[in-house]
């Protein structure tokens, strides 16, 4: 059996994610419990492996996530930074291919990003996916420009 | 006196002059300062912190002043130009004359959202997107693709019927006219239009699309209509509110103008109807 390289695994997972949005949409909550750390090996790129432990209505900090979505790596994690620049990430940082994406939490717990600023979604993970959809492959410019 | 007209009623000459003035501001670099200012505020206005341009009572007077500055810049190029407004509850399809090649151009092509006709298409060389959040330098739109239909007149009327200008906590969770017009709550008017246009209009750098000004000129007109319907309802809050611009407090970035100075538009411009 040939070894499957990490790159090939990611590519395969990305292709799966790109064609199987329904899989992520129906990922059971149970999957989201222990696989949320970006440092947990073996979960990257697997649809449904990312954390969605908050409903977006709770005022707790959402869990971290890390996946390849439509061929791009999206990550999110609680962050202690904020208030340094003109922007406010609400104690949570999101990255697309390693570049930080400006996100914001609304009072009702929903989220927006600078590339989808008038259309709230339930979680920062959803905001990251919406950003990938909007970018259509384009690279983000460095934060805090975006 | 400046008269702001419905975009659907502009003559060919009025359209031509508006477009030419916008392109001249772009060419001179002044246009992009407006885009930059808007993005700075949209990224820094937060529900639980300082908020001025958006998600707050000053959303309406802030944009009134922002549009006045832009209109005055246009008039420094061509004194005959006024900001038109887009009544999206009436001109609600991609076939509206607003999107014709002699005015704003149409929607973007499907695979990358690029606008390919009209005076702001990238191919003209006249409209580079320089204040941006990603690598793309061409104007993008996706009219009607990612949002439900534009608001109806009945939905507009349901918001105009609200008596209170704004309510605590004076942010995106508020009840009252301002937040329902802005769209964070309820039937969603202003926000939904940004999403309906798509492309740059859906982002923090939304003024990259010239329709930004026509959209906000109509939002501003709806504020004036609301004032006429509710003459005993005034701007709130009126004092002592942390992180929120009270009636007599000055607004950033100007620092010399208060909501109280902007409540009556008739000192600056009138509308055609």
mmCIF file of C-alpha atoms in Angstrom:
data_model
loop_
_atom_site.group_PDB
_atom_site.id
_atom_site.type_symbol
_atom_site.label_atom_id
_atom_site.label_comp_id
_atom_site.label_asym_id
_atom_site.label_seq_id
_atom_site.Cartn_x
_atom_site.Cartn_y
_atom_site.Cartn_z
ATOM 1 C CA UNK A 1 0.000 0.000 0.000
ATOM 2 C CA UNK A 2 1.504 3.317 -0.978
ATOM 3 C CA UNK A 3 2.088 5.899 1.681
ATOM 4 C CA UNK A 4 -0.346 8.741 1.530
ATOM 5 C CA UNK A 5 1.546 11.923 2.004
ATOM 6 C CA UNK A 6 0.142 14.685 4.147
ATOM 7 C CA UNK A 7 -0.201 16.897 1.091
ATOM 8 C CA UNK A 8 -2.144 14.286 -0.788
ATOM 9 C CA UNK A 9 -4.352 13.691 2.206
ATOM 10 C CA UNK A 10 -5.085 17.364 2.490
ATOM 11 C CA UNK A 11 -5.807 17.640 -1.199
ATOM 12 C CA UNK A 12 -8.174 14.740 -1.049
ATOM 13 C CA UNK A 13 -9.891 16.140 1.982
ATOM 14 C CA UNK A 14 -10.173 19.525 0.345
ATOM 15 C CA UNK A 15 -11.759 18.007 -2.710
ATOM 16 C CA UNK A 16 -14.160 16.177 -0.488
ATOM 17 C CA UNK A 17 -14.984 19.323 1.416
ATOM 18 C CA UNK A 18 -15.537 21.225 -1.805
ATOM 19 C CA UNK A 19 -17.988 18.701 -3.123
ATOM 20 C CA UNK A 20 -19.642 17.633 0.083
ATOM 21 C CA UNK A 21 -20.831 20.739 1.849
ATOM 22 C CA UNK A 22 -23.761 18.705 3.083
ATOM 23 C CA UNK A 23 -21.376 16.533 5.047
ATOM 24 C CA UNK A 24 -20.119 19.457 7.074
ATOM 25 C CA UNK A 25 -23.607 20.833 7.431
ATOM 26 C CA UNK A 26 -24.843 17.691 9.136
ATOM 27 C CA UNK A 27 -21.721 16.925 11.149
ATOM 28 C CA UNK A 28 -22.947 15.531 14.444
ATOM 29 C CA UNK A 29 -22.236 17.584 17.486
ATOM 30 C CA UNK A 30 -20.349 14.683 18.979
ATOM 31 C CA UNK A 31 -17.566 15.210 16.485
ATOM 32 C CA UNK A 32 -17.039 18.732 17.657
ATOM 33 C CA UNK A 33 -16.110 17.930 21.217
ATOM 34 C CA UNK A 34 -12.524 16.816 21.331
ATOM 35 C CA UNK A 35 -11.153 17.610 17.913
ATOM 36 C CA UNK A 36 -11.124 21.343 18.281
ATOM 37 C CA UNK A 37 -7.477 22.025 18.993
ATOM 38 C CA UNK A 38 -5.409 23.150 16.011
ATOM 39 C CA UNK A 39 -2.614 21.065 17.491
ATOM 40 C CA UNK A 40 -4.571 17.846 17.461
ATOM 41 C CA UNK A 41 -3.004 15.698 14.775
ATOM 42 C CA UNK A 42 -5.041 13.927 12.223
ATOM 43 C CA UNK A 43 -8.030 16.185 12.134
ATOM 44 C CA UNK A 44 -6.980 18.810 9.642
ATOM 45 C CA UNK A 45 -8.977 18.849 6.496
ATOM 46 C CA UNK A 46 -11.514 16.350 7.640
ATOM 47 C CA UNK A 47 -15.018 17.577 7.046
ATOM 48 C CA UNK A 48 -16.888 17.708 10.282
ATOM 49 C CA UNK A 49 -13.761 17.618 12.361
ATOM 50 C CA UNK A 50 -13.868 21.280 13.205
ATOM 51 C CA UNK A 51 -15.426 22.590 16.335
ATOM 52 C CA UNK A 52 -18.869 24.036 16.407
ATOM 53 C CA UNK A 53 -19.524 23.690 20.082
ATOM 54 C CA UNK A 54 -21.259 26.996 20.481
ATOM 55 C CA UNK A 55 -24.551 27.877 18.967
ATOM 56 C CA UNK A 56 -23.512 31.452 18.439
ATOM 57 C CA UNK A 57 -26.070 32.556 20.973
ATOM 58 C CA UNK A 58 -23.911 31.802 23.969
ATOM 59 C CA UNK A 59 -21.520 34.439 25.142
ATOM 60 C CA UNK A 60 -18.716 32.031 25.689
ATOM 61 C CA UNK A 61 -15.656 32.154 23.482
ATOM 62 C CA UNK A 62 -16.125 29.706 20.601
ATOM 63 C CA UNK A 63 -13.795 26.734 20.385
ATOM 64 C CA UNK A 64 -10.870 26.625 18.007
ATOM 65 C CA UNK A 65 -11.223 25.102 14.558
ATOM 66 C CA UNK A 66 -8.824 24.059 11.821
ATOM 67 C CA UNK A 67 -9.816 22.597 8.491
ATOM 68 C CA UNK A 68 -9.228 22.770 4.783
ATOM 69 C CA UNK A 69 -12.316 24.200 3.183
ATOM 70 C CA UNK A 70 -12.569 24.380 -0.611
ATOM 71 C CA UNK A 71 -8.842 23.956 -0.842
ATOM 72 C CA UNK A 72 -7.911 26.610 1.686
ATOM 73 C CA UNK A 73 -6.843 26.238 5.277
ATOM 74 C CA UNK A 74 -9.101 28.083 7.688
ATOM 75 C CA UNK A 75 -8.306 28.327 11.380
ATOM 76 C CA UNK A 76 -9.870 30.023 14.347
ATOM 77 C CA UNK A 77 -8.862 30.302 17.954
ATOM 78 C CA UNK A 78 -9.448 32.401 21.040
ATOM 79 C CA UNK A 79 -7.123 35.359 21.084
ATOM 80 C CA UNK A 80 -5.978 37.672 23.810
ATOM 81 C CA UNK A 81 -5.141 40.448 21.397
ATOM 82 C CA UNK A 82 -7.572 43.170 20.544
ATOM 83 C CA UNK A 83 -7.922 46.862 20.950
ATOM 84 C CA UNK A 84 -4.458 47.343 19.534
ATOM 85 C CA UNK A 85 -5.474 48.381 16.063
ATOM 86 C CA UNK A 86 -8.564 50.108 14.762
ATOM 87 C CA UNK A 87 -10.398 46.832 14.746
ATOM 88 C CA UNK A 88 -11.823 44.522 17.376
ATOM 89 C CA UNK A 89 -11.909 40.796 16.943
ATOM 90 C CA UNK A 90 -13.867 40.121 20.076
ATOM 91 C CA UNK A 91 -11.160 37.951 21.592
ATOM 92 C CA UNK A 92 -11.152 35.543 18.681
ATOM 93 C CA UNK A 93 -8.824 35.329 15.689
ATOM 94 C CA UNK A 94 -9.559 33.755 12.298
ATOM 95 C CA UNK A 95 -7.015 32.929 9.601
ATOM 96 C CA UNK A 96 -7.297 32.018 5.918
ATOM 97 C CA UNK A 97 -4.152 30.347 4.620
ATOM 98 C CA UNK A 98 -2.335 31.834 7.582
ATOM 99 C CA UNK A 99 -3.466 35.415 6.940
ATOM 100 C CA UNK A 100 -5.633 36.914 9.649
ATOM 101 C CA UNK A 101 -9.195 37.781 8.665
ATOM 102 C CA UNK A 102 -10.903 40.590 10.522
ATOM 103 C CA UNK A 103 -13.964 39.203 12.303
ATOM 104 C CA UNK A 104 -16.436 40.732 14.709
ATOM 105 C CA UNK A 105 -19.023 39.364 17.105
ATOM 106 C CA UNK A 106 -22.481 40.916 17.245
ATOM 107 C CA UNK A 107 -24.419 41.456 20.440
ATOM 108 C CA UNK A 108 -26.679 38.492 19.648
ATOM 109 C CA UNK A 109 -23.686 36.178 19.342
ATOM 110 C CA UNK A 110 -23.596 36.092 15.530
ATOM 111 C CA UNK A 111 -20.452 36.857 13.549
ATOM 112 C CA UNK A 112 -19.361 38.861 10.524
ATOM 113 C CA UNK A 113 -16.062 39.429 8.745
ATOM 114 C CA UNK A 114 -14.653 42.297 6.740
ATOM 115 C CA UNK A 115 -15.434 40.464 3.483
ATOM 116 C CA UNK A 116 -19.023 39.729 4.523
ATOM 117 C CA UNK A 117 -19.816 42.602 6.771
ATOM 118 C CA UNK A 118 -23.581 42.946 6.430
ATOM 119 C CA UNK A 119 -24.577 39.283 6.635
ATOM 120 C CA UNK A 120 -24.283 37.723 10.113
ATOM 121 C CA UNK A 121 -23.627 33.987 10.473
ATOM 122 C CA UNK A 122 -23.789 31.758 13.535
ATOM 123 C CA UNK A 123 -20.111 31.080 14.286
ATOM 124 C CA UNK A 124 -16.627 32.352 13.415
ATOM 125 C CA UNK A 125 -16.165 29.057 11.590
ATOM 126 C CA UNK A 126 -19.131 29.938 9.378
ATOM 127 C CA UNK A 127 -17.633 33.410 8.863
ATOM 128 C CA UNK A 128 -14.353 31.825 7.741
ATOM 129 C CA UNK A 129 -16.168 29.586 5.260
ATOM 130 C CA UNK A 130 -18.195 32.552 3.988
ATOM 131 C CA UNK A 131 -14.934 34.427 3.474
ATOM 132 C CA UNK A 132 -13.462 31.555 1.435
ATOM 133 C CA UNK A 133 -16.606 31.543 -0.690
ATOM 134 C CA UNK A 134 -16.380 35.285 -1.213
ATOM 135 C CA UNK A 135 -12.657 35.319 -1.972
ATOM 136 C CA UNK A 136 -12.989 32.844 -4.879
ATOM 137 C CA UNK A 137 -9.353 31.943 -4.492
ATOM 138 C CA UNK A 138 -7.986 35.444 -3.958
ATOM 139 C CA UNK A 139 -5.419 36.022 -1.222
ATOM 140 C CA UNK A 140 -6.276 38.188 1.757
ATOM 141 C CA UNK A 141 -4.140 41.259 2.237
ATOM 142 C CA UNK A 142 -2.321 41.513 5.565
ATOM 143 C CA UNK A 143 -4.336 42.264 8.664
ATOM 144 C CA UNK A 144 -5.316 44.899 9.773
ATOM 145 C CA UNK A 145 -5.848 46.171 6.243
ATOM 146 C CA UNK A 146 -8.604 43.646 5.758
ATOM 147 C CA UNK B 1 -29.665 74.501 -3.375
ATOM 148 C CA UNK B 2 -28.811 70.875 -4.033
ATOM 149 C CA UNK B 3 -31.766 68.712 -5.050
ATOM 150 C CA UNK B 4 -31.285 64.971 -4.704
ATOM 151 C CA UNK B 5 -33.260 63.111 -7.360
ATOM 152 C CA UNK B 6 -34.426 59.558 -7.819
ATOM 153 C CA UNK B 7 -31.803 57.912 -10.027
ATOM 154 C CA UNK B 8 -34.560 56.523 -12.256
ATOM 155 C CA UNK B 9 -35.505 60.057 -13.304
ATOM 156 C CA UNK B 10 -32.063 61.375 -14.227
ATOM 157 C CA UNK B 11 -31.526 62.649 -17.752
ATOM 158 C CA UNK B 12 -28.733 61.253 -19.894
ATOM 159 C CA UNK B 13 -26.777 64.449 -19.280
ATOM 160 C CA UNK B 14 -27.227 64.205 -15.515
ATOM 161 C CA UNK B 15 -25.974 60.634 -15.543
ATOM 162 C CA UNK B 16 -23.006 61.585 -17.669
ATOM 163 C CA UNK B 17 -22.045 64.440 -15.361
ATOM 164 C CA UNK B 18 -22.418 62.328 -12.219
ATOM 165 C CA UNK B 19 -20.238 59.572 -13.645
ATOM 166 C CA UNK B 20 -17.619 62.026 -14.868
ATOM 167 C CA UNK B 21 -17.383 63.707 -11.472
ATOM 168 C CA UNK B 22 -17.031 60.357 -9.691
ATOM 169 C CA UNK B 23 -14.289 59.309 -12.098
ATOM 170 C CA UNK B 24 -12.462 62.584 -11.545
ATOM 171 C CA UNK B 25 -12.511 62.087 -7.757
ATOM 172 C CA UNK B 26 -11.141 58.585 -8.340
ATOM 173 C CA UNK B 27 -8.429 59.866 -10.630
ATOM 174 C CA UNK B 28 -7.348 62.509 -8.131
ATOM 175 C CA UNK B 29 -7.150 60.028 -5.245
ATOM 176 C CA UNK B 30 -9.866 61.738 -3.239
ATOM 177 C CA UNK B 31 -12.353 58.936 -3.812
ATOM 178 C CA UNK B 32 -10.236 56.320 -2.112
ATOM 179 C CA UNK B 33 -9.993 58.427 1.038
ATOM 180 C CA UNK B 34 -13.734 57.919 1.452
ATOM 181 C CA UNK B 35 -13.383 54.151 1.052
ATOM 182 C CA UNK B 36 -10.575 54.092 3.603
ATOM 183 C CA UNK B 37 -12.527 56.130 6.147
ATOM 184 C CA UNK B 38 -15.578 53.894 5.824
ATOM 185 C CA UNK B 39 -13.579 50.710 6.342
ATOM 186 C CA UNK B 40 -11.810 52.130 9.376
ATOM 187 C CA UNK B 41 -15.133 52.867 11.035
ATOM 188 C CA UNK B 42 -16.813 49.625 10.046
ATOM 189 C CA UNK B 43 -13.933 47.643 11.534
ATOM 190 C CA UNK B 44 -13.824 49.611 14.762
ATOM 191 C CA UNK B 45 -17.536 50.138 15.516
ATOM 192 C CA UNK B 46 -18.396 47.376 17.998
ATOM 193 C CA UNK B 47 -21.549 46.517 19.895
ATOM 194 C CA UNK B 48 -19.864 46.524 23.291
ATOM 195 C CA UNK B 49 -17.393 49.332 22.662
ATOM 196 C CA UNK B 50 -17.138 52.693 20.986
ATOM 197 C CA UNK B 51 -19.467 52.840 17.990
ATOM 198 C CA UNK B 52 -20.098 55.767 15.705
ATOM 199 C CA UNK B 53 -20.606 54.997 12.028
ATOM 200 C CA UNK B 54 -22.573 51.765 12.325
ATOM 201 C CA UNK B 55 -24.620 49.666 14.753
ATOM 202 C CA UNK B 56 -25.433 52.743 16.796
ATOM 203 C CA UNK B 57 -27.818 55.704 16.841
ATOM 204 C CA UNK B 58 -25.300 57.824 14.935
ATOM 205 C CA UNK B 59 -25.435 55.451 11.942
ATOM 206 C CA UNK B 60 -27.870 57.886 10.313
ATOM 207 C CA UNK B 61 -26.271 61.272 11.073
ATOM 208 C CA UNK B 62 -22.778 59.824 10.485
ATOM 209 C CA UNK B 63 -23.711 58.663 7.000
ATOM 210 C CA UNK B 64 -25.582 61.924 6.336
ATOM 211 C CA UNK B 65 -22.364 63.824 7.031
ATOM 212 C CA UNK B 66 -20.252 61.295 5.097
ATOM 213 C CA UNK B 67 -22.509 61.694 2.054
ATOM 214 C CA UNK B 68 -22.471 65.485 2.391
ATOM 215 C CA UNK B 69 -18.676 65.414 2.263
ATOM 216 C CA UNK B 70 -18.747 63.212 -0.817
ATOM 217 C CA UNK B 71 -21.394 65.331 -2.511
ATOM 218 C CA UNK B 72 -19.400 68.492 -1.855
ATOM 219 C CA UNK B 73 -16.339 66.796 -3.340
ATOM 220 C CA UNK B 74 -18.371 65.938 -6.444
ATOM 221 C CA UNK B 75 -19.584 69.527 -6.639
ATOM 222 C CA UNK B 76 -16.022 70.807 -6.474
ATOM 223 C CA UNK B 77 -15.581 68.982 -9.786
ATOM 224 C CA UNK B 78 -18.967 69.870 -11.296
ATOM 225 C CA UNK B 79 -21.219 72.224 -9.357
ATOM 226 C CA UNK B 80 -24.319 70.902 -11.121
ATOM 227 C CA UNK B 81 -24.002 67.398 -9.654
ATOM 228 C CA UNK B 82 -26.088 66.134 -6.736
ATOM 229 C CA UNK B 83 -26.208 62.661 -5.236
ATOM 230 C CA UNK B 84 -29.039 60.633 -6.735
ATOM 231 C CA UNK B 85 -30.847 58.067 -4.612
ATOM 232 C CA UNK B 86 -31.816 54.484 -5.434
ATOM 233 C CA UNK B 87 -35.273 53.457 -4.233
ATOM 234 C CA UNK B 88 -34.535 49.737 -4.149
ATOM 235 C CA UNK B 89 -38.091 48.970 -3.091
ATOM 236 C CA UNK B 90 -39.222 50.130 -6.550
ATOM 237 C CA UNK B 91 -36.246 49.574 -8.889
ATOM 238 C CA UNK B 92 -35.680 46.075 -7.633
ATOM 239 C CA UNK B 93 -34.375 43.996 -10.536
ATOM 240 C CA UNK B 94 -31.118 43.724 -12.441
ATOM 241 C CA UNK B 95 -32.952 45.233 -15.413
ATOM 242 C CA UNK B 96 -33.357 48.613 -13.712
ATOM 243 C CA UNK B 97 -31.800 51.482 -15.685
ATOM 244 C CA UNK B 98 -29.473 52.020 -12.714
ATOM 245 C CA UNK B 99 -27.430 49.037 -13.926
ATOM 246 C CA UNK B 100 -27.281 50.044 -17.595
ATOM 247 C CA UNK B 101 -23.920 50.659 -19.291
ATOM 248 C CA UNK B 102 -24.564 54.422 -19.409
ATOM 249 C CA UNK B 103 -24.771 54.634 -15.642
ATOM 250 C CA UNK B 104 -23.341 52.141 -13.127
ATOM 251 C CA UNK B 105 -22.946 49.066 -15.335
ATOM 252 C CA UNK B 106 -24.428 45.694 -14.533
ATOM 253 C CA UNK B 107 -23.731 42.622 -12.463
ATOM 254 C CA UNK B 108 -20.471 40.709 -12.447
ATOM 255 C CA UNK B 109 -19.693 37.695 -14.585
ATOM 256 C CA UNK B 110 -20.356 34.412 -12.859
ATOM 257 C CA UNK B 111 -16.935 32.923 -12.325
ATOM 258 C CA UNK B 112 -15.150 35.826 -10.673
ATOM 259 C CA UNK B 113 -17.781 38.517 -10.112
ATOM 260 C CA UNK B 114 -16.022 41.018 -12.350
ATOM 261 C CA UNK B 115 -18.164 43.870 -13.653
ATOM 262 C CA UNK B 116 -17.592 43.952 -17.409
ATOM 263 C CA UNK B 117 -19.634 46.907 -18.641
ATOM 264 C CA UNK B 118 -20.259 50.506 -17.724
ATOM 265 C CA UNK B 119 -17.850 53.269 -16.711
ATOM 266 C CA UNK B 120 -16.566 51.422 -13.617
ATOM 267 C CA UNK B 121 -15.589 48.150 -15.304
ATOM 268 C CA UNK B 122 -11.943 47.271 -14.746
ATOM 269 C CA UNK B 123 -11.357 47.106 -18.482
ATOM 270 C CA UNK B 124 -11.795 50.879 -18.746
ATOM 271 C CA UNK B 125 -8.679 51.424 -16.676
ATOM 272 C CA UNK B 126 -10.546 54.178 -14.850
ATOM 273 C CA UNK B 127 -11.616 52.245 -11.754
ATOM 274 C CA UNK B 128 -8.778 50.383 -10.024
ATOM 275 C CA UNK B 129 -9.734 48.987 -6.624
ATOM 276 C CA UNK B 130 -6.881 50.237 -4.489
ATOM 277 C CA UNK B 131 -8.385 50.249 -0.985
ATOM 278 C CA UNK B 132 -9.087 46.541 -0.702
ATOM 279 C CA UNK B 133 -8.939 43.598 1.635
ATOM 280 C CA UNK B 134 -7.789 40.990 -0.880
ATOM 281 C CA UNK B 135 -5.709 40.759 -4.012
ATOM 282 C CA UNK B 136 -8.434 41.520 -6.515
ATOM 283 C CA UNK B 137 -8.244 44.933 -8.167
ATOM 284 C CA UNK B 138 -11.452 44.859 -10.250
ATOM 285 C CA UNK B 139 -14.951 45.979 -9.234
ATOM 286 C CA UNK B 140 -17.177 43.021 -8.399
ATOM 287 C CA UNK B 141 -20.939 42.511 -8.080
ATOM 288 C CA UNK B 142 -23.339 39.572 -7.867
ATOM 289 C CA UNK B 143 -26.717 41.264 -8.104
ATOM 290 C CA UNK B 144 -29.385 39.206 -6.394
ATOM 291 C CA UNK B 145 -27.350 36.028 -6.191
ATOM 292 C CA UNK B 146 -26.680 35.762 -2.472
ATOM 293 C CA UNK B 147 -29.621 37.483 -0.842
ATOM 294 C CA UNK B 148 -33.341 37.168 -0.823
ATOM 295 C CA UNK B 149 -35.165 39.802 -2.817
ATOM 296 C CA UNK B 150 -34.673 43.492 -2.177
ATOM 297 C CA UNK B 151 -36.971 44.962 0.488
ATOM 298 C CA UNK B 152 -40.540 45.661 -0.540
ATOM 299 C CA UNK B 153 -42.421 48.891 -0.037
ATOM 300 C CA UNK B 154 -44.532 47.140 2.613
ATOM 301 C CA UNK B 155 -41.376 46.191 4.502
ATOM 302 C CA UNK B 156 -40.123 49.753 4.266
ATOM 303 C CA UNK B 157 -43.452 51.033 5.570
ATOM 304 C CA UNK B 158 -43.353 48.612 8.492
ATOM 305 C CA UNK B 159 -40.055 50.152 9.581
ATOM 306 C CA UNK B 160 -41.145 53.742 8.975
ATOM 307 C CA UNK B 161 -44.090 53.062 11.302
ATOM 308 C CA UNK B 162 -41.812 52.544 14.309
ATOM 309 C CA UNK B 163 -42.161 55.388 16.768
ATOM 310 C CA UNK B 164 -38.908 55.202 18.699
ATOM 311 C CA UNK B 165 -35.777 56.456 16.915
ATOM 312 C CA UNK B 166 -33.538 54.055 18.782
ATOM 313 C CA UNK B 167 -33.492 52.126 22.039
ATOM 314 C CA UNK B 168 -31.000 50.859 24.605
ATOM 315 C CA UNK B 169 -28.558 49.164 24.307
ATOM 316 C CA UNK B 170 -28.105 51.362 21.215
ATOM 317 C CA UNK B 171 -26.368 48.713 19.142
ATOM 318 C CA UNK B 172 -27.151 45.855 16.748
ATOM 319 C CA UNK B 173 -29.496 44.295 19.324
ATOM 320 C CA UNK B 174 -31.713 47.363 19.645
ATOM 321 C CA UNK B 175 -35.385 47.624 18.895
ATOM 322 C CA UNK B 176 -36.634 50.808 17.198
ATOM 323 C CA UNK B 177 -36.427 52.576 13.855
ATOM 324 C CA UNK B 178 -32.663 52.997 13.474
ATOM 325 C CA UNK B 179 -31.701 49.361 13.929
ATOM 326 C CA UNK B 180 -34.558 48.070 11.813
ATOM 327 C CA UNK B 181 -33.583 50.453 9.028
ATOM 328 C CA UNK B 182 -29.926 49.501 9.418
ATOM 329 C CA UNK B 183 -31.042 45.873 9.287
ATOM 330 C CA UNK B 184 -29.416 44.029 12.176
ATOM 331 C CA UNK B 185 -32.891 43.224 13.445
ATOM 332 C CA UNK B 186 -36.254 42.545 11.856
ATOM 333 C CA UNK B 187 -37.123 42.635 8.148
ATOM 334 C CA UNK B 188 -33.643 44.024 7.354
ATOM 335 C CA UNK B 189 -33.492 46.963 4.975
ATOM 336 C CA UNK B 190 -30.034 48.574 4.629
ATOM 337 C CA UNK B 191 -27.871 45.512 5.317
ATOM 338 C CA UNK B 192 -29.875 43.338 2.946
ATOM 339 C CA UNK B 193 -29.295 45.730 0.054
ATOM 340 C CA UNK B 194 -25.526 45.532 0.589
ATOM 341 C CA UNK B 195 -25.758 41.719 0.436
ATOM 342 C CA UNK B 196 -28.061 41.790 -2.607
ATOM 343 C CA UNK B 197 -25.556 43.842 -4.612
ATOM 344 C CA UNK B 198 -22.730 41.564 -3.478
ATOM 345 C CA UNK B 199 -19.102 41.942 -4.474
ATOM 346 C CA UNK B 200 -17.473 44.954 -2.867
ATOM 347 C CA UNK B 201 -20.807 46.193 -1.554
ATOM 348 C CA UNK B 202 -20.948 43.197 0.803
ATOM 349 C CA UNK B 203 -17.593 44.081 2.383
ATOM 350 C CA UNK B 204 -16.128 46.711 4.670
ATOM 351 C CA UNK B 205 -14.807 48.555 1.615
ATOM 352 C CA UNK B 206 -18.298 48.870 0.161
ATOM 353 C CA UNK B 207 -17.835 52.474 -1.095
ATOM 354 C CA UNK B 208 -15.613 51.000 -3.800
ATOM 355 C CA UNK B 209 -18.898 50.502 -5.650
ATOM 356 C CA UNK B 210 -20.453 53.871 -6.585
ATOM 357 C CA UNK B 211 -23.897 52.420 -5.844
ATOM 358 C CA UNK B 212 -22.921 52.788 -2.179
ATOM 359 C CA UNK B 213 -23.756 56.489 -2.397
ATOM 360 C CA UNK B 214 -27.110 55.947 -4.119
ATOM 361 C CA UNK B 215 -28.049 53.287 -1.572
ATOM 362 C CA UNK B 216 -27.172 55.496 1.366
ATOM 363 C CA UNK B 217 -28.839 58.531 -0.185
ATOM 364 C CA UNK B 218 -32.078 56.520 -0.115
ATOM 365 C CA UNK B 219 -31.497 55.302 3.452
ATOM 366 C CA UNK B 220 -30.991 58.964 4.307
ATOM 367 C CA UNK B 221 -34.231 59.875 2.559
ATOM 368 C CA UNK B 222 -36.050 57.234 4.594
ATOM 369 C CA UNK B 223 -34.762 58.911 7.754
ATOM 370 C CA UNK B 224 -36.290 62.184 6.524
ATOM 371 C CA UNK B 225 -39.575 60.414 5.776
ATOM 372 C CA UNK B 226 -39.571 58.883 9.241
ATOM 373 C CA UNK B 227 -39.056 62.331 10.796
ATOM 374 C CA UNK B 228 -42.091 63.683 8.960
ATOM 375 C CA UNK B 229 -44.214 60.773 10.154
ATOM 376 C CA UNK B 230 -43.065 61.089 13.752
ATOM 377 C CA UNK B 231 -42.575 64.798 14.458
ATOM 378 C CA UNK B 232 -42.578 64.203 18.197
ATOM 379 C CA UNK B 233 -39.883 61.506 18.070
ATOM 380 C CA UNK B 234 -36.319 62.744 18.254
ATOM 381 C CA UNK B 235 -32.776 61.430 18.148
ATOM 382 C CA UNK B 236 -31.761 59.492 21.232
ATOM 383 C CA UNK B 237 -29.857 59.173 23.475
ATOM 384 C CA UNK B 238 -29.636 62.770 24.577
ATOM 385 C CA UNK B 239 -26.779 62.641 27.059
ATOM 386 C CA UNK B 240 -24.344 60.713 29.191
ATOM 387 C CA UNK B 241 -24.189 57.445 27.234
ATOM 388 C CA UNK B 242 -20.823 55.650 27.264
ATOM 389 C CA UNK B 243 -19.429 54.627 23.827
ATOM 390 C CA UNK B 244 -22.452 56.139 22.045
ATOM 391 C CA UNK B 245 -22.746 59.548 20.341
ATOM 392 C CA UNK B 246 -25.374 61.511 22.250
ATOM 393 C CA UNK B 247 -27.441 64.212 20.556
ATOM 394 C CA UNK B 248 -25.032 67.040 21.399
ATOM 395 C CA UNK B 249 -21.743 65.184 21.254
ATOM 396 C CA UNK B 250 -19.397 65.617 18.324
ATOM 397 C CA UNK B 251 -18.775 62.719 15.942
ATOM 398 C CA UNK B 252 -15.501 61.308 14.737
ATOM 399 C CA UNK B 253 -13.750 61.726 12.346
ATOM 400 C CA UNK B 254 -14.900 65.343 11.971
ATOM 401 C CA UNK B 255 -15.022 66.220 15.686
ATOM 402 C CA UNK B 256 -16.855 69.441 14.927
ATOM 403 C CA UNK B 257 -20.318 68.221 14.039
ATOM 404 C CA UNK B 258 -23.028 66.742 16.276
ATOM 405 C CA UNK B 259 -26.101 64.666 15.466
ATOM 406 C CA UNK B 260 -28.075 67.755 16.491
ATOM 407 C CA UNK B 261 -26.499 69.660 13.597
ATOM 408 C CA UNK B 262 -27.608 67.071 11.054
ATOM 409 C CA UNK B 263 -31.203 66.303 11.962
ATOM 410 C CA UNK B 264 -32.620 68.779 9.447
ATOM 411 C CA UNK B 265 -31.422 67.970 5.925
ATOM 412 C CA UNK B 266 -33.143 70.992 4.385
ATOM 413 C CA UNK B 267 -30.263 73.252 5.278
ATOM 414 C CA UNK B 268 -28.036 71.140 3.027
ATOM 415 C CA UNK B 269 -30.234 69.682 0.291
ATOM 416 C CA UNK B 270 -33.809 68.814 -0.578
ATOM 417 C CA UNK B 271 -35.350 65.853 -2.352
ATOM 418 C CA UNK B 272 -37.247 65.790 -5.619
ATOM 419 C CA UNK B 273 -40.298 64.335 -3.897
#
